[in-house]
Amino acid sequence: MEEIQEKIIRVGNTLGIHARPAGKISQEAQRYESAVSIHSKDGEADAKSILDILALAAPQGAELTLRAQGPDAKEAVRALSDLFADMFGEKN
């Protein structure tokens, strides 16, 4: 059975998830073999797809769940949650 990892995170940057953060998320997610998704109260996005991520339209303060399933799920969730914690390098 493949490993499943989840972590609840919050969007901290002022502009929420716009094009630049979505690009960073998808680039990071693509580094992993595991299937990675982002879940909000309104939907779900494939974390490897910038368009799916943008469609979530997650504003500042939105609570999201990162979910990964596969051999490197733990590493994928950790790396993506670090991006959110760093506010995608925006610091505001």
N, CA, C and O atoms as a DFTB+ gen file, in Angstrom:
368 C
 N C O
     1  1       0.839      -1.191       0.000
     2  2       0.000       0.000       0.000
     3  2       0.880       1.250       0.000
     4  3       1.857       1.340       0.743
     5  1       0.512       2.209      -0.848
     6  2       1.316       3.418      -0.946
     7  2       1.052       4.343       0.236
     8  3      -0.058       4.423       0.762
     9  1       2.098       5.028       0.625
    10  2       2.037       5.952       1.739
    11  2       1.196       7.174       1.379
    12  3       1.320       7.716       0.281
    13  1       0.335       7.609       2.312
    14  2      -0.450       8.835       2.145
    15  2      -0.052       9.789       3.259
    16  3      -0.021       9.421       4.433
    17  1       0.252      11.020       2.871
    18  2       0.609      12.056       3.834
    19  2      -0.320      13.244       3.630
    20  3      -0.682      13.569       2.499
    21  1      -0.704      13.892       4.723
    22  2      -1.534      15.086       4.656
    23  2      -1.027      16.118       5.639
    24  3      -0.469      15.790       6.687
    25  1      -1.236      17.377       5.275
    26  2      -0.901      18.457       6.193
    27  2      -1.817      19.633       5.901
    28  3      -2.011      20.007       4.745
    29  1      -2.374      20.210       6.945
    30  2      -3.204      21.403       6.798
    31  2      -2.295      22.617       6.861
    32  3      -1.481      22.757       7.774
    33  1      -2.446      23.487       5.878
    34  2      -1.626      24.705       5.806
    35  2      -2.554      25.896       5.586
    36  3      -3.726      25.736       5.248
    37  1      -2.011      27.079       5.784
    38  2      -2.777      28.309       5.579
    39  2      -2.006      29.210       4.624
    40  3      -0.784      29.326       4.714
    41  1      -2.729      29.842       3.712
    42  2      -2.118      30.784       2.763
    43  2      -1.796      32.060       3.532
    44  3      -2.697      32.711       4.061
    45  1      -0.514      32.422       3.596
    46  2      -0.107      33.576       4.397
    47  2       0.176      34.841       3.618
    48  3       0.044      35.940       4.157
    49  1       0.564      34.709       2.362
    50  2       0.943      35.907       1.615
    51  2      -0.281      36.745       1.247
    52  3      -1.367      36.210       1.027
    53  1      -0.097      38.045       1.184
    54  2      -1.172      39.010       0.992
    55  2      -2.009      38.751      -0.252
    56  3      -3.234      38.860      -0.202
    57  1      -1.377      38.413      -1.354
    58  2      -2.092      38.246      -2.616
    59  2      -2.688      36.860      -2.807
    60  3      -3.315      36.595      -3.833
    61  1      -2.505      35.978      -1.845
    62  2      -3.028      34.625      -1.979
    63  2      -2.265      33.855      -3.046
    64  3      -1.128      34.192      -3.376
    65  1      -2.894      32.828      -3.578
    66  2      -2.239      31.991      -4.587
    67  2      -2.524      32.595      -5.958
    68  3      -3.589      32.382      -6.536
    69  1      -1.564      33.344      -6.463
    70  2      -1.653      33.910      -7.807
    71  2      -0.642      33.180      -8.689
    72  3      -0.133      32.129      -8.299
    73  1      -0.349      33.716      -9.859
    74  2       0.449      32.990     -10.863
    75  2       1.832      32.573     -10.361
    76  3       2.234      31.431     -10.583
    77  1       2.566      33.451      -9.698
    78  2       3.924      33.099      -9.276
    79  2       3.933      31.983      -8.228
    80  3       4.664      31.007      -8.396
    81  1       3.148      32.095      -7.154
    82  2       3.108      30.973      -6.205
    83  2       2.604      29.678      -6.841
    84  3       3.117      28.599      -6.542
    85  1       1.609      29.779      -7.711
    86  2       1.084      28.573      -8.370
    87  2       2.179      27.903      -9.190
    88  3       2.278      26.676      -9.213
    89  1       2.999      28.702      -9.859
    90  2       4.121      28.162     -10.632
    91  2       5.139      27.472      -9.741
    92  3       5.645      26.401     -10.076
    93  1       5.438      28.090      -8.605
    94  2       6.397      27.487      -7.670
    95  2       5.867      26.175      -7.101
    96  3       6.611      25.206      -6.957
    97  1       4.581      26.155      -6.781
    98  2       3.975      24.940      -6.236
    99  2       4.038      23.821      -7.267
   100  3       4.459      22.708      -6.952
   101  1       3.623      24.110      -8.497
   102  2       3.590      23.053      -9.516
   103  2       4.993      22.562      -9.854
   104  3       5.197      21.365     -10.056
   105  1       5.959      23.473      -9.917
   106  2       7.344      23.052     -10.195
   107  2       7.857      22.134      -9.100
   108  3       8.489      21.117      -9.383
   109  1       7.589      22.487      -7.863
   110  2       8.054      21.665      -6.739
   111  2       7.340      20.314      -6.744
   112  3       7.976      19.278      -6.552
   113  1       6.039      20.319      -6.961
   114  2       5.267      19.066      -6.944
   115  2       5.734      18.108      -8.042
   116  3       5.729      16.892      -7.852
   117  1       6.134      18.651      -9.178
   118  2       6.576      17.820     -10.296
   119  2       7.892      17.096     -10.018
   120  3       8.259      16.173     -10.746
   121  1       8.592      17.504      -8.984
   122  2       9.849      16.850      -8.630
   123  2       9.620      15.477      -7.986
   124  3      10.557      14.694      -7.832
   125  1       8.374      15.197      -7.615
   126  2       8.082      13.990      -6.857
   127  2       7.272      12.994      -7.680
   128  3       6.447      13.373      -8.511
   129  1       7.524      11.733      -7.433
   130  2       6.793      10.660      -8.095
   131  2       5.361      10.560      -7.577
   132  3       4.452      10.179      -8.314
   133  1       5.173      10.897      -6.329
   134  2       3.855      10.795      -5.698
   135  2       2.832      11.688      -6.378
   136  3       3.171      12.725      -6.947
   137  1       1.566      11.267      -6.311
   138  2       0.453      12.122      -6.722
   139  2       0.258      13.147      -5.608
   140  3       0.156      12.777      -4.438
   141  1       0.205      14.421      -5.959
   142  2       0.094      15.485      -4.961
   143  2      -1.115      16.346      -5.299
   144  3      -1.297      16.760      -6.444
   145  1      -1.938      16.609      -4.292
   146  2      -3.117      17.443      -4.514
   147  2      -3.261      18.461      -3.392
   148  3      -2.720      18.308      -2.297
   149  1      -4.015      19.508      -3.714
   150  2      -4.319      20.562      -2.750
   151  2      -5.832      20.632      -2.648
   152  3      -6.525      20.718      -3.662
   153  1      -6.344      20.597      -1.429
   154  2      -7.785      20.586      -1.203
   155  2      -8.199      21.829      -0.433
   156  3      -7.573      22.202       0.559
   157  1      -9.261      22.462      -0.904
   158  2      -9.865      23.584      -0.189
   159  2     -11.298      23.205       0.118
   160  3     -11.759      22.137      -0.285
   161  1     -12.002      24.061       0.821
   162  2     -13.407      23.760       1.122
   163  2     -14.252      23.746      -0.145
   164  3     -15.328      23.149      -0.169
   165  1     -13.765      24.408      -1.210
   166  2     -14.532      24.523      -2.446
   167  2     -14.072      23.612      -3.578
   168  3     -14.746      23.516      -4.604
   169  1     -12.937      22.943      -3.405
   170  2     -12.479      22.112      -4.504
   171  2     -11.154      21.435      -4.244
   172  3     -10.639      21.416      -3.126
   173  1     -10.622      20.881      -5.317
   174  2      -9.384      20.112      -5.258
   175  2      -8.570      20.433      -6.506
   176  3      -9.120      20.629      -7.590
   177  1      -7.246      20.482      -6.333
   178  2      -6.364      20.766      -7.465
   179  2      -5.221      19.759      -7.500
   180  3      -4.696      19.353      -6.464
   181  1      -4.852      19.371      -8.703
   182  2      -3.633      18.599      -8.911
   183  2      -2.487      19.580      -8.703
   184  3      -2.379      20.565      -9.433
   185  1      -1.637      19.327      -7.728
   186  2      -0.560      20.270      -7.407
   187  2       0.498      20.353      -8.499
   188  3       1.354      21.237      -8.459
   189  1       0.453      19.458      -9.464
   190  2       1.410      19.494     -10.567
   191  2       0.886      20.334     -11.733
   192  3       1.579      20.502     -12.737
   193  1      -0.329      20.860     -11.604
   194  2      -0.964      21.652     -12.661
   195  2      -1.172      23.085     -12.205
   196  3      -1.965      23.342     -11.299
   197  1      -0.464      24.018     -12.826
   198  2      -0.592      25.429     -12.456
   199  2      -2.029      25.921     -12.652
   200  3      -2.527      26.714     -11.853
   201  1      -2.687      25.458     -13.702
   202  2      -4.065      25.895     -13.953
   203  2      -5.027      25.382     -12.885
   204  3      -5.921      26.109     -12.453
   205  1      -4.847      24.144     -12.462
   206  2      -5.674      23.611     -11.374
   207  2      -5.482      24.425     -10.101
   208  3      -6.447      24.735      -9.401
   209  1      -4.238      24.766      -9.808
   210  2      -3.935      25.524      -8.589
   211  2      -4.572      26.910      -8.663
   212  3      -5.179      27.367      -7.695
   213  1      -4.436      27.574      -9.799
   214  2      -5.037      28.897      -9.971
   215  2      -6.557      28.841      -9.842
   216  3      -7.176      29.775      -9.332
   217  1      -7.159      27.742     -10.304
   218  2      -8.616      27.603     -10.243
   219  2      -9.130      27.532      -8.800
   220  3     -10.304      27.809      -8.554
   221  1      -8.278      27.170      -7.857
   222  2      -8.695      27.169      -6.450
   223  2      -8.990      28.582      -5.965
   224  3      -9.814      28.775      -5.071
   225  1      -8.316      29.573      -6.556
   226  2      -8.489      30.982      -6.176
   227  2      -8.381      31.160      -4.662
   228  3      -9.231      31.797      -4.040
   229  1      -7.334      30.594      -4.080
   230  2      -7.162      30.624      -2.627
   231  2      -6.619      31.979      -2.168
   232  3      -5.491      32.335      -2.507
   233  1      -7.402      32.732      -1.406
   234  2      -6.958      34.040      -0.912
   235  2      -6.102      33.904       0.352
   236  3      -5.947      32.815       0.903
   237  1      -5.559      35.026       0.789
   238  2      -4.817      35.035       2.050
   239  2      -5.730      34.524       3.157
   240  3      -6.901      34.897       3.239
   241  1      -5.178      33.672       3.997
   242  2      -5.922      33.129       5.122
   243  2      -6.662      31.835       4.831
   244  3      -7.160      31.189       5.752
   245  1      -6.742      31.446       3.557
   246  2      -7.451      30.211       3.207
   247  2      -6.746      29.010       3.828
   248  3      -5.518      28.924       3.821
   249  1      -7.538      28.090       4.361
   250  2      -6.998      26.857       4.919
   251  2      -7.073      25.784       3.838
   252  3      -8.138      25.524       3.278
   253  1      -5.944      25.173       3.559
   254  2      -5.839      24.153       2.526
   255  2      -5.249      22.880       3.122
   256  3      -4.576      22.917       4.152
   257  1      -5.505      21.774       2.473
   258  2      -4.895      20.510       2.871
   259  2      -4.021      20.018       1.738
   260  3      -4.490      19.824       0.617
   261  1      -2.752      19.818       2.033
   262  2      -1.835      19.194       1.085
   263  2      -1.960      17.690       1.279
   264  3      -1.933      17.206       2.411
   265  1      -2.098      16.944       0.180
   266  2      -2.212      15.493       0.273
   267  2      -1.312      14.875      -0.795
   268  3      -1.348      15.272      -1.960
   269  1      -0.519      13.915      -0.389
   270  2       0.353      13.215      -1.332
   271  2       0.240      11.715      -1.086
   272  3       0.129      11.253       0.049
   273  1       0.271      10.975      -2.188
   274  2       0.220       9.520      -2.091
   275  2       1.258       8.942      -3.030
   276  3       1.233       9.192      -4.235
   277  1       2.168       8.168      -2.467
   278  2       3.217       7.547      -3.253
   279  2       4.471       7.332      -2.440
   280  3       4.483       7.564      -1.231
   281  1       5.533       6.888      -3.100
   282  2       6.754       6.505      -2.396
   283  2       7.492       7.668      -1.738
   284  3       8.220       7.464      -0.767
   285  1       7.313       8.885      -2.253
   286  2       8.008      10.035      -1.666
   287  2       7.014      11.079      -1.155
   288  3       7.281      12.281      -1.182
   289  1       5.856      10.588      -0.686
   290  2       4.780      11.471      -0.234
   291  2       5.206      12.373       0.918
   292  3       4.879      13.559       0.943
   293  1       5.933      11.806       1.865
   294  2       6.349      12.584       3.033
   295  2       7.228      13.761       2.614
   296  3       7.045      14.877       3.100
   297  1       8.173      13.517       1.722
   298  2       9.077      14.567       1.245
   299  2       8.318      15.624       0.452
   300  3       8.600      16.816       0.573
   301  1       7.353      15.188      -0.360
   302  2       6.569      16.125      -1.165
   303  2       5.766      17.075      -0.276
   304  3       5.772      18.286      -0.496
   305  1       5.085      16.532       0.716
   306  2       4.287      17.367       1.617
   307  2       5.188      18.318       2.394
   308  3       4.844      19.485       2.583
   309  1       6.313      17.837       2.836
   310  2       7.240      18.689       3.584
   311  2       7.733      19.852       2.715
   312  3       7.728      21.001       3.157
   313  1       8.152      19.561       1.497
   314  2       8.677      20.604       0.610
   315  2       7.602      21.631       0.261
   316  3       7.872      22.832       0.257
   317  1       6.397      21.171      -0.029
   318  2       5.327      22.109      -0.375
   319  2       4.883      22.929       0.824
   320  3       4.594      24.117       0.681
   321  1       4.823      22.327       1.994
   322  2       4.437      23.103       3.173
   323  2       5.506      24.141       3.503
   324  3       5.192      25.207       4.031
   325  1       6.773      23.835       3.194
   326  2       7.842      24.828       3.377
   327  2       7.651      26.025       2.454
   328  3       7.921      27.159       2.850
   329  1       7.186      25.786       1.224
   330  2       6.897      26.895       0.303
   331  2       5.824      27.810       0.877
   332  3       5.950      29.034       0.834
   333  1       4.770      27.208       1.415
   334  2       3.699      28.008       2.017
   335  2       4.211      28.763       3.239
   336  3       3.878      29.934       3.425
   337  1       5.013      28.110       4.072
   338  2       5.546      28.743       5.274
   339  2       6.441      29.928       4.919
   340  3       6.483      30.921       5.645
   341  1       7.148      29.819       3.813
   342  2       8.033      30.891       3.349
   343  2       7.252      31.956       2.566
   344  3       7.836      32.925       2.080
   345  1       5.945      31.772       2.448
   346  2       5.066      32.658       1.667
   347  2       5.588      32.849       0.257
   348  3       5.494      33.939      -0.309
   349  1       6.135      31.790      -0.304
   350  2       6.608      31.765      -1.694
   351  2       7.671      32.830      -1.961
   352  3       7.843      33.275      -3.095
   353  1       8.383      33.233      -0.902
   354  2       9.426      34.232      -1.037
   355  2       8.896      35.658      -1.105
   356  3       9.668      36.587      -1.340
   357  1       7.599      35.849      -0.903
   358  2       7.009      37.194      -1.012
   359  2       7.097      37.993       0.284
   360  3       7.162      39.222       0.246
   361  1       7.101      37.318       1.422
   362  2       7.263      37.943       2.733
   363  2       6.241      39.029       3.044
   364  3       6.529      39.949       3.810
   365  1       5.062      38.932       2.461
   366  2       4.007      39.897       2.843
   367  2       2.647      39.289       2.705
   368  3       1.645      39.950       2.981
